[in-house]
Coordinates of C-alpha atoms (C1' of nucleotides) in Angstrom, one line a residue:
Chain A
X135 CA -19.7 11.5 -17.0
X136 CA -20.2 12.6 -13.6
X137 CA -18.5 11.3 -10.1
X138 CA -22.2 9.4 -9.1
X139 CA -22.2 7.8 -12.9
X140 CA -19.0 6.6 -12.4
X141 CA -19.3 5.1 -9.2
X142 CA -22.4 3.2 -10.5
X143 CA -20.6 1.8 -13.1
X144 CA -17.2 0.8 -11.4
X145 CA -20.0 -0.3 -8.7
X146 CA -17.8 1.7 -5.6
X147 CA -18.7 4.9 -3.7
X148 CA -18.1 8.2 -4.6
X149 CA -16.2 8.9 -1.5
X150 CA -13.5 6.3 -2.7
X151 CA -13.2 7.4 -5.9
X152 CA -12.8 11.1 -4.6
X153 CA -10.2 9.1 -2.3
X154 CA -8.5 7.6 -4.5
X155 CA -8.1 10.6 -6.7
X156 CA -6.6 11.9 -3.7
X157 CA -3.9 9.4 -2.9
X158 CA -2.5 9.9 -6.4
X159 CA -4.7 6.4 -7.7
X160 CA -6.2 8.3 -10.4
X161 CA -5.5 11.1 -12.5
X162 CA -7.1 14.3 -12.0
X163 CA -10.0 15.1 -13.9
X164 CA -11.4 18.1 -15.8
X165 CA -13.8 20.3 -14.1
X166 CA -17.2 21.8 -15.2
X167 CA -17.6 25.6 -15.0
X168 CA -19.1 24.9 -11.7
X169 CA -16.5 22.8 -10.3
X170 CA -18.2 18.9 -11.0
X171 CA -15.2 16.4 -12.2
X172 CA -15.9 15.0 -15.4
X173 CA -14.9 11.6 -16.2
X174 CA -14.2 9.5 -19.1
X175 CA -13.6 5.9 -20.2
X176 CA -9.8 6.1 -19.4
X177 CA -10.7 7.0 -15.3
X178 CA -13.3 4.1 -15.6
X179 CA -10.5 1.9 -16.5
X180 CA -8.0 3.1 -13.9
X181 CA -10.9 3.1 -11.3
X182 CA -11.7 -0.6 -12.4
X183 CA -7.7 -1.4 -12.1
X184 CA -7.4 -0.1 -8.5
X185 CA -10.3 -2.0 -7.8
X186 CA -9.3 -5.2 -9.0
X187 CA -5.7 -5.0 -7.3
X188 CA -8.1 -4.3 -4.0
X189 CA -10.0 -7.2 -4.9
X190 CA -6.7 -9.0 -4.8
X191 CA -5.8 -7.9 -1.5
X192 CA -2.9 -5.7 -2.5
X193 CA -2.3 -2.5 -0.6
X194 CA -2.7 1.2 -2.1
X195 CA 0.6 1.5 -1.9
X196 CA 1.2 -1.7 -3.8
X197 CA -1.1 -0.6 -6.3
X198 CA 0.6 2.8 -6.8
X199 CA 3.6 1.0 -7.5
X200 CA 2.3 -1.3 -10.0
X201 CA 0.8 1.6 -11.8
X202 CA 4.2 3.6 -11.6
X203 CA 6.0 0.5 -13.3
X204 CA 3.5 0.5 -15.7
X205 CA 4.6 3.8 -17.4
X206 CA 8.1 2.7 -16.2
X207 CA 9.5 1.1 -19.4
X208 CA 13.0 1.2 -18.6
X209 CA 12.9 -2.1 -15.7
X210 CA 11.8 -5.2 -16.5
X211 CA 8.9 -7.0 -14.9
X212 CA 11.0 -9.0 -12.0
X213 CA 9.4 -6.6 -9.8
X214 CA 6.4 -6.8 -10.7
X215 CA 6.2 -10.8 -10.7
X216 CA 8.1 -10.5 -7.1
X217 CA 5.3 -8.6 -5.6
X218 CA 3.0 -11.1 -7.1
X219 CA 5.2 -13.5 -5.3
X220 CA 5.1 -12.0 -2.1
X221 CA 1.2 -11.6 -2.3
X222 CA 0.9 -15.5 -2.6
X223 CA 3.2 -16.1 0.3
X224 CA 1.1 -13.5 2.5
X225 CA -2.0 -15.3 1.1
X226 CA -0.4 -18.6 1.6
X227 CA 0.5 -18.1 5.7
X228 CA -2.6 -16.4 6.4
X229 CA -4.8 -19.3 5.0
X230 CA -2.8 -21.4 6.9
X231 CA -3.3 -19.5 10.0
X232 CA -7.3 -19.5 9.4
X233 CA -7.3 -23.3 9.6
X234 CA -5.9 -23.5 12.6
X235 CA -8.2 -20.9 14.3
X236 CA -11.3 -22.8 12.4
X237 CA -9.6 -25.9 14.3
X238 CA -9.3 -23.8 17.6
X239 CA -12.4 -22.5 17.2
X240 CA -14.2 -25.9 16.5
X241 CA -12.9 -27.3 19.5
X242 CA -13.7 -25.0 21.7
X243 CA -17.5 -25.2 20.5
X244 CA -17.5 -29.1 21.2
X245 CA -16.6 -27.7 24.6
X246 CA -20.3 -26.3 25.0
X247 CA -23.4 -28.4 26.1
X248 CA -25.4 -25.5 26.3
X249 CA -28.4 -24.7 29.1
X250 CA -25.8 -24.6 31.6
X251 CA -25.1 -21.3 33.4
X252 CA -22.5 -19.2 31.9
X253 CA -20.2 -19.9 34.7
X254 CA -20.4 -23.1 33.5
X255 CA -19.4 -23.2 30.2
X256 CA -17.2 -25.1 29.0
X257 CA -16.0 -22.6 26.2
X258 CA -15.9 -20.0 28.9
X259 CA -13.5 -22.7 31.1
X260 CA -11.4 -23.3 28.2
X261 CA -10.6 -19.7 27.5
X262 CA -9.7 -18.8 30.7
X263 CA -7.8 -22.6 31.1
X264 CA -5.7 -21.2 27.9
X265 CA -5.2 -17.9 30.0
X266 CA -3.7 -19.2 33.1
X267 CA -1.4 -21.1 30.7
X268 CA -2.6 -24.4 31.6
X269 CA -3.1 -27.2 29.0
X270 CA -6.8 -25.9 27.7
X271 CA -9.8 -28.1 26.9
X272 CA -9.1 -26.5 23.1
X273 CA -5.6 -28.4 23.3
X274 CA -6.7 -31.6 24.7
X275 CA -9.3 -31.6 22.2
X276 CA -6.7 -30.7 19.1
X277 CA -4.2 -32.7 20.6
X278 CA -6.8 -36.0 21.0
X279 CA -7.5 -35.6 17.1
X280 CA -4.2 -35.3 16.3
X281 CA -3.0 -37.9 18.1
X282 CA -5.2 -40.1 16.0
Chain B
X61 CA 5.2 -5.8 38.8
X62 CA 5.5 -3.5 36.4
X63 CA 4.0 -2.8 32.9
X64 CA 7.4 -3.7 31.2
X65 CA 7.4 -7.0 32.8
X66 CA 3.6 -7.8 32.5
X67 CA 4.4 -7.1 28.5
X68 CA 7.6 -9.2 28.6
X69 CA 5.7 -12.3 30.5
X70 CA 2.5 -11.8 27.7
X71 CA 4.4 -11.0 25.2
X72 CA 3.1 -7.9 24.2
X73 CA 3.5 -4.0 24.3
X74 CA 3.2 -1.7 26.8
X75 CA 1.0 0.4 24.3
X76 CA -1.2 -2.5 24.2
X77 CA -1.6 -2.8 27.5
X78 CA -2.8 0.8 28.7
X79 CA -5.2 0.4 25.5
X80 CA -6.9 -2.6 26.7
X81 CA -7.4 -0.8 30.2
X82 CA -8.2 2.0 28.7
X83 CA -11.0 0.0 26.8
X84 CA -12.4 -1.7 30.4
X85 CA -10.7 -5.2 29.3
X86 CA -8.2 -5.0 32.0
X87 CA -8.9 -4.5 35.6
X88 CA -7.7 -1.0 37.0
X89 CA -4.7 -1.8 38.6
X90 CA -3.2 -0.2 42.4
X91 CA -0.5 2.2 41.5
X92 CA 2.7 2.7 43.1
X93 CA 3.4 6.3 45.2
X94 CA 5.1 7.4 42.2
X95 CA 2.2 6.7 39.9
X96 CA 3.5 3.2 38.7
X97 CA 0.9 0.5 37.8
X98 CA 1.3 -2.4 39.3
X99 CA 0.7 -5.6 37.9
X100 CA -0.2 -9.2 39.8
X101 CA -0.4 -12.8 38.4
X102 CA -4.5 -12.0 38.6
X103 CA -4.0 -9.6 35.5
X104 CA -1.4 -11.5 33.6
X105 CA -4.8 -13.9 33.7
X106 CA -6.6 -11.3 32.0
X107 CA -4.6 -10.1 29.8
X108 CA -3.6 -13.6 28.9
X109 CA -7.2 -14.2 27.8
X110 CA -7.6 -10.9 25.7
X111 CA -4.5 -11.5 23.8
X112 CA -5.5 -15.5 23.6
X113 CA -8.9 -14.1 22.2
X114 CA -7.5 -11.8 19.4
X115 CA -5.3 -14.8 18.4
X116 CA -8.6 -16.2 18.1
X117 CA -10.0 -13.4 15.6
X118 CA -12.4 -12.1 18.1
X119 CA -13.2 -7.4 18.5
X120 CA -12.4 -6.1 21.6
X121 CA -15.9 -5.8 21.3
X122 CA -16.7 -9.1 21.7
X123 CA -14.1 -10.1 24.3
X124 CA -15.7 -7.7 26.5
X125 CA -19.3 -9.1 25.9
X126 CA -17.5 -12.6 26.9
X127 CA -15.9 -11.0 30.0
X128 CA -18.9 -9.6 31.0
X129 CA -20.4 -12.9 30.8
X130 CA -18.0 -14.5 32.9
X131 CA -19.3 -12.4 36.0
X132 CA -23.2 -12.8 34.7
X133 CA -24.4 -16.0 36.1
X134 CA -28.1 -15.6 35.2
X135 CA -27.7 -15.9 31.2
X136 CA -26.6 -19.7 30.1
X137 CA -23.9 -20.0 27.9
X138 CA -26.2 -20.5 24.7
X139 CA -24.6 -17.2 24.3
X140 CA -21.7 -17.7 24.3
X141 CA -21.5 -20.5 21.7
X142 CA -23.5 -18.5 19.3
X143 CA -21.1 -16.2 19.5
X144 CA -18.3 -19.0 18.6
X145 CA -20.5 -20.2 16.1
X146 CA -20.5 -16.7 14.5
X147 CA -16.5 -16.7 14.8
X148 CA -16.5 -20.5 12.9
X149 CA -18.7 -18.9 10.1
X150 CA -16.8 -15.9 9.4
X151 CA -13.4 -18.1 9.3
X152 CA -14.9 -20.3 6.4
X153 CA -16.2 -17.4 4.6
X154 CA -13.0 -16.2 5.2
X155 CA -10.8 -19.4 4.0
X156 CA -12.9 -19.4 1.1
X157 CA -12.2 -15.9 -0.6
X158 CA -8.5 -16.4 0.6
X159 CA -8.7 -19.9 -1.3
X160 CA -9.9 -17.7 -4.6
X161 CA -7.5 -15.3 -4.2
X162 CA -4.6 -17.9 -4.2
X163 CA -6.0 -19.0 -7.2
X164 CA -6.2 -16.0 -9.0
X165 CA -3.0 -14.8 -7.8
X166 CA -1.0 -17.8 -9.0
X167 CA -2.9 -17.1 -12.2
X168 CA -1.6 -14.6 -12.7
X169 CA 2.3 -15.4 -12.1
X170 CA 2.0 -17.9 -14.2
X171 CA 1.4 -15.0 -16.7
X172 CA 4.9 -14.0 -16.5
X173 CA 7.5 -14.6 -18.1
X174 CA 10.2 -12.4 -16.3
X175 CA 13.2 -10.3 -17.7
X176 CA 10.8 -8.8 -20.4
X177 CA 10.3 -5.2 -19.9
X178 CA 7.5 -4.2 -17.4
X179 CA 5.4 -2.7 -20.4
X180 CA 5.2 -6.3 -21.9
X181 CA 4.4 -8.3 -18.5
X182 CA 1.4 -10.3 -19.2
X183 CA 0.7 -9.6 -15.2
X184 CA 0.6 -6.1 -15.5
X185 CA -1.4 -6.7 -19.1
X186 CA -3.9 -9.4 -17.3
X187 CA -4.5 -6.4 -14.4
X188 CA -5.2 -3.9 -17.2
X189 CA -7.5 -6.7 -19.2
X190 CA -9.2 -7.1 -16.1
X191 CA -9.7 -3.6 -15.9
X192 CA -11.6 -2.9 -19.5
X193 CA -13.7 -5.8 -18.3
X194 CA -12.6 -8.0 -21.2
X195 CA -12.1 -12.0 -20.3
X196 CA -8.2 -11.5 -18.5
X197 CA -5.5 -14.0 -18.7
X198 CA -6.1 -15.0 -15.3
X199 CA -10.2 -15.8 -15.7
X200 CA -8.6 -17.4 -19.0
X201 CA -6.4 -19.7 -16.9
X202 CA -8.6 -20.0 -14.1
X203 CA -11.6 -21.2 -17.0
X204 CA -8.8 -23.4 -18.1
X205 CA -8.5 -24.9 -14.9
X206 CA -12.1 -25.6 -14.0
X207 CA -13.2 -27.0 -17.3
X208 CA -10.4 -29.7 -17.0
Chain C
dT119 C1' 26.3 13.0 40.3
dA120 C1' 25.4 11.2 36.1
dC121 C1' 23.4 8.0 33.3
dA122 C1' 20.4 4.4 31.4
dA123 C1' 16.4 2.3 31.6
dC124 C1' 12.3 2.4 33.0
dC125 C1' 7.6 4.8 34.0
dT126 C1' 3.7 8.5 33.2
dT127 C1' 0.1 11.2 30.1
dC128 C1' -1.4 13.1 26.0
dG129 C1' -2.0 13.4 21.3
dA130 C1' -1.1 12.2 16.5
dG131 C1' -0.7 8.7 13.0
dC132 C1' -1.5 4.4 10.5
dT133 C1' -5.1 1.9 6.5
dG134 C1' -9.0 2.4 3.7
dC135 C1' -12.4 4.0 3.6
dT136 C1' -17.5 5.9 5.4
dG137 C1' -20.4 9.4 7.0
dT138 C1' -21.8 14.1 8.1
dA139 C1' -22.2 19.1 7.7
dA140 C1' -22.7 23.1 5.1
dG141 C1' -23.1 24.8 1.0
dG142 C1' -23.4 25.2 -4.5
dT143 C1' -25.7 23.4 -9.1
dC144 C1' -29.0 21.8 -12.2
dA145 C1' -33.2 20.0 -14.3
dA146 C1' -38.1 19.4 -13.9
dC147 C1' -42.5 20.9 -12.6
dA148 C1' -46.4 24.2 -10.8
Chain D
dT42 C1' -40.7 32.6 -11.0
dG43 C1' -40.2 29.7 -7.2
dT44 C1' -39.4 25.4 -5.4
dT45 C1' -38.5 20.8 -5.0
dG46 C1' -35.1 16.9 -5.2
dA47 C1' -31.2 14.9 -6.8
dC48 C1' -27.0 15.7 -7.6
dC49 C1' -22.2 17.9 -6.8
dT50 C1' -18.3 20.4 -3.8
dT51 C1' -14.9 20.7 0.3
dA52 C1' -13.5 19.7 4.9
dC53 C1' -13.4 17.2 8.8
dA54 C1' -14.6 13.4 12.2
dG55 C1' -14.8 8.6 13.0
dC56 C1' -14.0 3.4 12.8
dA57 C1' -10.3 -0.7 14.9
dG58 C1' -6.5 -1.7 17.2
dC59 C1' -3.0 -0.4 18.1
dT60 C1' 2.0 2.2 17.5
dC61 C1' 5.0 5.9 18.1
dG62 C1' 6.7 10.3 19.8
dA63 C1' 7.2 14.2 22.9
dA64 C1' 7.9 15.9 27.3
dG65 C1' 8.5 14.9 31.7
dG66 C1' 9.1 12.0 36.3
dT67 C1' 11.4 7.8 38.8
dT68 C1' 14.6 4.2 39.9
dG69 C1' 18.8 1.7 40.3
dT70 C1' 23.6 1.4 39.4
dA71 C1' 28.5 3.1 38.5

DNA sequence: TACAACCTTCGAGCTGCTGTAAGGTCAACA
DNA sequence: TGTTGACCTTACAGCAGCTCGAAGGTTGTA
């Protein structure tokens, strides 16, 4: 099968696959007389493993690490449920951190009445409050509901 | 004062700061004989707000629309809370794929069952599963988990 | 005078691709 | 046979938002 057949069937972009090829992701394929790589079921399952780790959030570099502990037979899999781990911690903090932007970020659009110049706003006023290191409309606001 | 002390009072890098001047976000500043910028409370404002904004998960592109803005008093500030709006949005879309990805990721530690060798984690196993397309470990779990 | 700790500019590098240019290949059709 | 059009190849530039390094100038202190 050809790089465009592939693609459609791992449902990426040839210039992924091509660059993932390069970063050592896949193996290197056979080449057609003319130079077209030719690929086979196995690349379609490596393809769809990179892609799934991606899907996950890990990095490349993660991934090439799984996939090197996967012909690895000598260590045993502490390392590979450690980075699991570590990729639920990362997840874990950054959700965290999302809430409290969608609470910043709430606040701040209560701040808004609209129809009045941008000089005005209240959003605007809030931001720049927050910049001059004053106690911000945002923080009132956050600090009123948590005070509840 | 200078750069070093503008980043020390912002808490930022130097680097940082010649990119966002570099980038318009940041007011020229008057330089010293010697070629030294100098830095006064007026920029440690503006910088403050940049830096408040990223921590907000707004593009330099966007924090420049806003700045711009600031100075345009003919537009209202229906604008600007669109903008907001769009932040709020991407944040829950955001929250929500991190919220799958927690599931799936603690899934899949669960498939472990450490001190086996790496060639029998059910993680790395799951991952390949995953990758032939057949029903993993992890949507097993996950299915598990919903139909309860 | 020497030294450390700053400052300057310029350019490269990071991640994970995406897009473009310039060219080769292949199958189908007139 | 020629000519489309859809594929393929490599190589390189570009994106965001910085960070780091080199090579050099400045400043304050011992």
């Amino acid at each position: 099968m050809l790089i465009g057949e592939l693609a459609k069937q791992a449902g990426c972009e040839t210039g992924t696959i091509r660059y993932y090829e390069q970063e050592g992701l896949l193996e290197k394929t056979a080449r057609s007389e003319s130079g077209y790589r030719r690929y086979t079921a196995r690349h379609l399952g490596q393809l769809n493993f990179v892609l799934h780790c991606r899907s996950l959030g890990m990095t490349l570099t993660e991934i090439r690490a799984l996939k090197d502990l996967q012909t690895d037979t000598t260590t045993s899999c502490a390392g590979i449920s450690a980075m699991i781990d570590l990729q639920i911690e990362r997840i874990h903090r950054q959700i965290e951190t999302m809430h409290a932007l969608e609470a910043q970020l709430t606040a701040l659009r209560d701040c808004c009445r609209e129809n009045v110049p941008a000089s005005e706003c209240g959003i605007l006023k809030s931001l720049l409050d927050a910049a001059e290191g004053g106690e911000s409309a945002i923080e009132r606001k956050a600090g009123e509901k948590k005070r509840r």
